[in-house]
Amino acid sequence: MFAAEVELASPVVAWLHENGSSCIAHEVEVGAGIPDLVAGMGPSRKLRNRRRQADPITDAVQLAVLEYCRTARTEADLRSWAPHGFASLAKRALSPLVERALLESTAKGFRALKHPLDPFVSLNAVELKLSASERGFAQAYSYRVFADASYFAVPAGKVTPVAMDRARELGIGLLAVHPSACEEVVEPSEVSLATAGRRRVASERVLAASQRTDGRIAGSRGRNLVFS
């Protein structure tokens, strides 16, 4: 039925859009592995508003600085707070944010000028495989550290009671993929394991992917950002 993982992508993408995705990134480095697909779920207007507000901020430290500087912070505050020292913080986050007019630097200290909103209500990650392999289950499970819901998608003929039980055990959803359709046969756990920081970075990287049209689709070789 399916000769390559890439052939699974189209039915899964269609299913994600049908279920509320406004943006889907293929093969995107989200800071916790490289899922085949990451779907930003939520209304399109929320995504449009975020795009108008600010360009993507894909660096975790820069996002943390903007959050920390919601109230004005002195240089002494930042020196005490800096995860890897003030010089590193200045180079990696402070200077770039000031240049982008997201952070204000004065004699008194630093203050965020904008507070970019998360463009998505939730994130769904999907791993594609031609069989219900343990490696696929492990990868899908690992995505729970940033995704609100994680799925393992396999050809419908590979879905077995054993595979369904394994998905339930790990708290991940299981998708049965047909040539022109996709169905959810196991729902993911409602309990999220996502950490706030990883979830936020992943959202911004999916947002960045939505502004590009180059790269490869899910399941193909290469790790470029593409958008559906």
mmCIF file of C-alpha atoms in Angstrom:
data_model
loop_
_atom_site.group_PDB
_atom_site.id
_atom_site.type_symbol
_atom_site.label_atom_id
_atom_site.label_comp_id
_atom_site.label_asym_id
_atom_site.label_seq_id
_atom_site.Cartn_x
_atom_site.Cartn_y
_atom_site.Cartn_z
ATOM 1 C CA MET A 1 0.000 0.000 0.000
ATOM 2 C CA PHE A 2 2.768 2.425 0.991
ATOM 3 C CA ALA A 3 6.309 2.099 -0.336
ATOM 4 C CA ALA A 4 7.864 5.027 1.583
ATOM 5 C CA GLU A 5 7.168 7.037 4.706
ATOM 6 C CA VAL A 6 6.757 10.206 2.663
ATOM 7 C CA GLU A 7 3.578 8.739 1.180
ATOM 8 C CA LEU A 8 1.947 8.807 4.612
ATOM 9 C CA ALA A 9 2.321 12.566 4.937
ATOM 10 C CA SER A 10 -0.492 13.810 2.695
ATOM 11 C CA PRO A 11 -3.389 11.915 4.367
ATOM 12 C CA VAL A 12 -2.085 12.860 7.829
ATOM 13 C CA VAL A 13 -1.710 16.531 6.883
ATOM 14 C CA ALA A 14 -5.286 16.559 5.570
ATOM 15 C CA TRP A 15 -6.510 14.972 8.817
ATOM 16 C CA LEU A 16 -4.670 17.539 10.923
ATOM 17 C CA HIS A 17 -6.184 20.425 8.967
ATOM 18 C CA GLU A 18 -9.638 18.883 9.283
ATOM 19 C CA ASN A 19 -9.138 18.747 13.043
ATOM 20 C CA GLY A 20 -8.185 22.378 13.554
ATOM 21 C CA SER A 21 -4.603 22.938 12.451
ATOM 22 C CA SER A 22 -3.741 26.389 11.123
ATOM 23 C CA CYS A 23 -0.106 25.568 10.364
ATOM 24 C CA ILE A 24 1.926 22.381 9.866
ATOM 25 C CA ALA A 25 5.729 22.165 9.831
ATOM 26 C CA HIS A 26 7.502 19.199 8.235
ATOM 27 C CA GLU A 27 10.787 17.839 9.548
ATOM 28 C CA VAL A 28 11.327 20.799 11.856
ATOM 29 C CA GLU A 29 13.897 20.941 14.656
ATOM 30 C CA VAL A 30 11.777 21.941 17.625
ATOM 31 C CA GLY A 31 14.434 21.612 20.300
ATOM 32 C CA ALA A 32 13.386 18.112 21.354
ATOM 33 C CA GLY A 33 14.027 15.894 18.358
ATOM 34 C CA ILE A 34 12.846 16.268 14.767
ATOM 35 C CA PRO A 35 9.257 15.102 14.354
ATOM 36 C CA ASP A 36 7.983 14.356 10.869
ATOM 37 C CA LEU A 37 5.096 16.769 11.436
ATOM 38 C CA VAL A 38 4.231 19.403 14.020
ATOM 39 C CA ALA A 39 0.810 21.004 13.738
ATOM 40 C CA GLY A 40 -0.040 24.316 15.307
ATOM 41 C CA MET A 41 -3.656 23.986 16.352
ATOM 42 C CA GLY A 42 -6.030 26.925 16.623
ATOM 43 C CA PRO A 43 -7.889 29.529 14.564
ATOM 44 C CA SER A 44 -6.176 31.044 11.549
ATOM 45 C CA ARG A 45 -6.858 34.559 12.846
ATOM 46 C CA LYS A 46 -4.676 33.866 15.875
ATOM 47 C CA LEU A 47 -1.826 32.898 13.557
ATOM 48 C CA ARG A 48 -2.370 35.959 11.338
ATOM 49 C CA ASN A 49 -2.372 38.294 14.332
ATOM 50 C CA ARG A 50 0.893 36.812 15.615
ATOM 51 C CA ARG A 51 2.550 37.195 12.225
ATOM 52 C CA ARG A 52 1.690 40.890 12.227
ATOM 53 C CA GLN A 53 2.943 41.322 15.777
ATOM 54 C CA ALA A 54 6.558 40.142 15.379
ATOM 55 C CA ASP A 55 8.824 37.828 13.414
ATOM 56 C CA PRO A 56 9.479 34.375 14.918
ATOM 57 C CA ILE A 57 11.772 34.205 17.944
ATOM 58 C CA THR A 58 13.291 30.751 17.722
ATOM 59 C CA ASP A 59 16.037 31.075 20.342
ATOM 60 C CA ALA A 60 15.041 29.760 23.770
ATOM 61 C CA VAL A 61 17.195 32.278 25.659
ATOM 62 C CA GLN A 62 15.766 35.219 23.738
ATOM 63 C CA LEU A 63 12.250 34.090 24.594
ATOM 64 C CA ALA A 64 13.251 33.747 28.245
ATOM 65 C CA VAL A 65 14.761 37.242 28.267
ATOM 66 C CA LEU A 66 11.580 38.790 26.865
ATOM 67 C CA GLU A 67 9.541 37.049 29.535
ATOM 68 C CA TYR A 68 11.967 38.049 32.304
ATOM 69 C CA CYS A 69 12.001 41.655 31.119
ATOM 70 C CA ARG A 70 8.246 42.114 31.094
ATOM 71 C CA THR A 71 9.081 44.417 33.986
ATOM 72 C CA ALA A 72 12.180 46.624 33.786
ATOM 73 C CA ARG A 73 15.399 44.849 34.827
ATOM 74 C CA THR A 74 18.743 46.375 35.716
ATOM 75 C CA GLU A 75 22.033 45.077 34.361
ATOM 76 C CA ALA A 76 22.715 43.728 37.852
ATOM 77 C CA ASP A 77 19.443 41.768 37.675
ATOM 78 C CA LEU A 78 20.438 40.253 34.350
ATOM 79 C CA ARG A 79 23.950 39.456 35.498
ATOM 80 C CA SER A 80 22.487 37.527 38.414
ATOM 81 C CA TRP A 81 19.877 35.822 36.225
ATOM 82 C CA ALA A 82 22.033 35.016 33.161
ATOM 83 C CA PRO A 83 22.104 31.224 32.619
ATOM 84 C CA HIS A 84 25.631 31.184 31.099
ATOM 85 C CA GLY A 85 27.096 34.524 32.136
ATOM 86 C CA PHE A 86 26.296 38.079 31.131
ATOM 87 C CA ALA A 87 28.680 38.257 28.155
ATOM 88 C CA SER A 88 27.058 35.217 26.584
ATOM 89 C CA LEU A 89 23.588 36.588 27.323
ATOM 90 C CA ALA A 90 24.430 39.933 25.743
ATOM 91 C CA LYS A 91 25.705 38.318 22.551
ATOM 92 C CA ARG A 92 23.030 35.671 22.197
ATOM 93 C CA ALA A 93 19.950 37.556 23.348
ATOM 94 C CA LEU A 94 20.255 41.167 24.480
ATOM 95 C CA SER A 95 21.925 42.639 21.390
ATOM 96 C CA PRO A 96 19.762 40.752 18.855
ATOM 97 C CA LEU A 97 16.563 41.687 20.679
ATOM 98 C CA VAL A 98 17.565 45.354 20.893
ATOM 99 C CA GLU A 99 18.402 45.349 17.160
ATOM 100 C CA ARG A 100 14.972 43.908 16.397
ATOM 101 C CA ALA A 101 13.290 46.566 18.570
ATOM 102 C CA LEU A 102 11.858 43.905 20.847
ATOM 103 C CA LEU A 103 13.919 44.999 23.844
ATOM 104 C CA GLU A 104 14.746 48.499 25.078
ATOM 105 C CA SER A 105 18.172 49.256 26.540
ATOM 106 C CA THR A 106 18.614 52.410 28.626
ATOM 107 C CA ALA A 107 20.952 53.658 31.316
ATOM 108 C CA LYS A 108 18.518 52.205 33.851
ATOM 109 C CA GLY A 109 18.434 48.729 32.326
ATOM 110 C CA PHE A 110 16.332 46.627 29.979
ATOM 111 C CA ARG A 111 12.618 46.323 29.287
ATOM 112 C CA ALA A 112 10.685 44.270 26.731
ATOM 113 C CA LEU A 113 8.961 46.475 24.157
ATOM 114 C CA LYS A 114 6.797 43.673 22.789
ATOM 115 C CA HIS A 115 5.351 40.517 24.262
ATOM 116 C CA PRO A 116 4.819 38.238 21.242
ATOM 117 C CA LEU A 117 1.907 35.889 21.769
ATOM 118 C CA ASP A 118 1.981 32.155 21.200
ATOM 119 C CA PRO A 119 0.369 31.752 17.758
ATOM 120 C CA PHE A 120 -1.242 28.418 18.606
ATOM 121 C CA VAL A 121 -3.725 27.052 21.094
ATOM 122 C CA SER A 122 -1.865 23.734 21.191
ATOM 123 C CA LEU A 123 0.747 21.681 19.345
ATOM 124 C CA ASN A 124 0.330 18.188 17.890
ATOM 125 C CA ALA A 125 3.393 16.155 16.881
ATOM 126 C CA VAL A 126 3.295 13.174 14.514
ATOM 127 C CA GLU A 127 5.868 10.486 13.771
ATOM 128 C CA LEU A 128 5.431 8.558 10.500
ATOM 129 C CA LYS A 129 6.587 4.960 10.071
ATOM 130 C CA LEU A 130 5.813 2.104 7.700
ATOM 131 C CA SER A 131 5.401 -0.307 10.631
ATOM 132 C CA ALA A 132 4.402 -0.089 14.271
ATOM 133 C CA SER A 133 8.023 -0.303 15.393
ATOM 134 C CA GLU A 134 9.239 0.273 18.927
ATOM 135 C CA ARG A 135 11.531 2.990 17.583
ATOM 136 C CA GLY A 136 8.515 4.848 16.252
ATOM 137 C CA PHE A 137 6.715 4.543 19.560
ATOM 138 C CA ALA A 138 9.795 5.833 21.396
ATOM 139 C CA GLN A 139 10.115 8.840 19.091
ATOM 140 C CA ALA A 140 6.456 9.739 19.398
ATOM 141 C CA TYR A 141 6.676 9.433 23.162
ATOM 142 C CA SER A 142 9.727 11.726 23.300
ATOM 143 C CA TYR A 143 7.769 14.492 21.574
ATOM 144 C CA ARG A 144 5.450 14.733 24.564
ATOM 145 C CA VAL A 145 8.022 17.004 26.251
ATOM 146 C CA PHE A 146 6.990 19.850 23.917
ATOM 147 C CA ALA A 147 3.715 18.778 22.278
ATOM 148 C CA ASP A 148 0.303 18.891 23.894
ATOM 149 C CA ALA A 149 -0.549 15.716 21.974
ATOM 150 C CA SER A 150 1.751 13.273 20.186
ATOM 151 C CA TYR A 151 0.745 10.732 17.548
ATOM 152 C CA PHE A 152 2.311 7.715 15.851
ATOM 153 C CA ALA A 153 0.999 7.254 12.305
ATOM 154 C CA VAL A 154 1.320 3.912 10.480
ATOM 155 C CA PRO A 155 -0.405 2.253 7.512
ATOM 156 C CA ALA A 156 -3.856 1.011 8.468
ATOM 157 C CA GLY A 157 -2.813 -2.585 7.797
ATOM 158 C CA LYS A 158 -0.116 -2.331 10.464
ATOM 159 C CA VAL A 159 -2.513 -1.363 13.240
ATOM 160 C CA THR A 160 -2.913 -4.298 15.628
ATOM 161 C CA PRO A 161 -4.360 -4.723 19.119
ATOM 162 C CA VAL A 162 -0.780 -4.924 20.430
ATOM 163 C CA ALA A 163 0.086 -1.606 18.776
ATOM 164 C CA MET A 164 -3.049 0.018 20.171
ATOM 165 C CA ASP A 165 -2.256 -1.185 23.680
ATOM 166 C CA ARG A 166 1.312 0.118 23.371
ATOM 167 C CA ALA A 167 0.072 3.547 22.294
ATOM 168 C CA ARG A 168 -2.295 3.717 25.270
ATOM 169 C CA GLU A 169 0.520 2.651 27.607
ATOM 170 C CA LEU A 170 2.707 5.531 26.381
ATOM 171 C CA GLY A 171 -0.078 8.105 26.286
ATOM 172 C CA ILE A 172 0.302 8.755 22.572
ATOM 173 C CA GLY A 173 -2.328 8.718 19.856
ATOM 174 C CA LEU A 174 -2.302 6.134 17.067
ATOM 175 C CA LEU A 175 -3.294 7.056 13.524
ATOM 176 C CA ALA A 176 -4.256 4.485 10.893
ATOM 177 C CA VAL A 177 -3.303 5.855 7.477
ATOM 178 C CA HIS A 178 -5.139 4.872 4.299
ATOM 179 C CA PRO A 179 -4.127 5.992 0.775
ATOM 180 C CA SER A 180 -6.507 8.934 0.831
ATOM 181 C CA ALA A 181 -7.639 9.145 4.453
ATOM 182 C CA CYS A 182 -6.494 8.925 8.039
ATOM 183 C CA GLU A 183 -8.318 7.886 11.196
ATOM 184 C CA GLU A 184 -7.549 8.166 14.884
ATOM 185 C CA VAL A 185 -7.756 4.695 16.419
ATOM 186 C CA VAL A 186 -6.243 5.604 19.803
ATOM 187 C CA GLU A 187 -6.617 9.028 21.397
ATOM 188 C CA PRO A 188 -3.549 10.616 23.022
ATOM 189 C CA SER A 189 -3.458 11.194 26.752
ATOM 190 C CA GLU A 190 -5.165 14.355 27.976
ATOM 191 C CA VAL A 191 -2.344 14.782 30.498
ATOM 192 C CA SER A 192 0.385 16.910 28.914
ATOM 193 C CA LEU A 193 4.058 16.317 29.730
ATOM 194 C CA ALA A 194 5.130 19.433 27.819
ATOM 195 C CA THR A 195 7.318 21.914 29.660
ATOM 196 C CA ALA A 196 6.423 25.577 29.180
ATOM 197 C CA GLY A 197 9.814 26.522 27.761
ATOM 198 C CA ARG A 198 10.031 23.715 25.216
ATOM 199 C CA ARG A 199 6.409 24.194 24.201
ATOM 200 C CA ARG A 200 7.003 27.907 23.582
ATOM 201 C CA VAL A 201 10.197 27.405 21.549
ATOM 202 C CA ALA A 202 8.472 24.747 19.443
ATOM 203 C CA SER A 203 5.607 27.134 18.678
ATOM 204 C CA GLU A 204 8.005 29.786 17.426
ATOM 205 C CA ARG A 205 9.880 27.297 15.257
ATOM 206 C CA VAL A 206 6.652 26.083 13.706
ATOM 207 C CA LEU A 207 5.789 29.734 13.097
ATOM 208 C CA ALA A 208 9.160 30.197 11.377
ATOM 209 C CA ALA A 209 8.470 27.156 9.211
ATOM 210 C CA SER A 210 5.152 28.659 8.152
ATOM 211 C CA GLN A 211 6.996 31.522 6.485
ATOM 212 C CA ARG A 212 9.040 29.257 4.231
ATOM 213 C CA THR A 213 8.092 27.116 1.263
ATOM 214 C CA ASP A 214 11.387 25.355 0.577
ATOM 215 C CA GLY A 215 12.561 22.041 1.939
ATOM 216 C CA ARG A 216 11.304 18.466 2.004
ATOM 217 C CA ILE A 217 8.007 17.026 3.157
ATOM 218 C CA ALA A 218 7.653 14.692 6.115
ATOM 219 C CA GLY A 219 9.178 11.251 5.768
ATOM 220 C CA SER A 220 11.701 12.274 3.120
ATOM 221 C CA ARG A 221 15.416 12.680 3.644
ATOM 222 C CA GLY A 222 16.646 16.060 4.809
ATOM 223 C CA ARG A 223 15.733 18.296 7.707
ATOM 224 C CA ASN A 224 14.552 21.494 6.058
ATOM 225 C CA LEU A 225 11.553 23.511 7.185
ATOM 226 C CA VAL A 226 8.473 23.369 4.966
ATOM 227 C CA PHE A 227 4.880 24.447 5.437
ATOM 228 C CA SER A 228 1.448 22.962 4.742
#
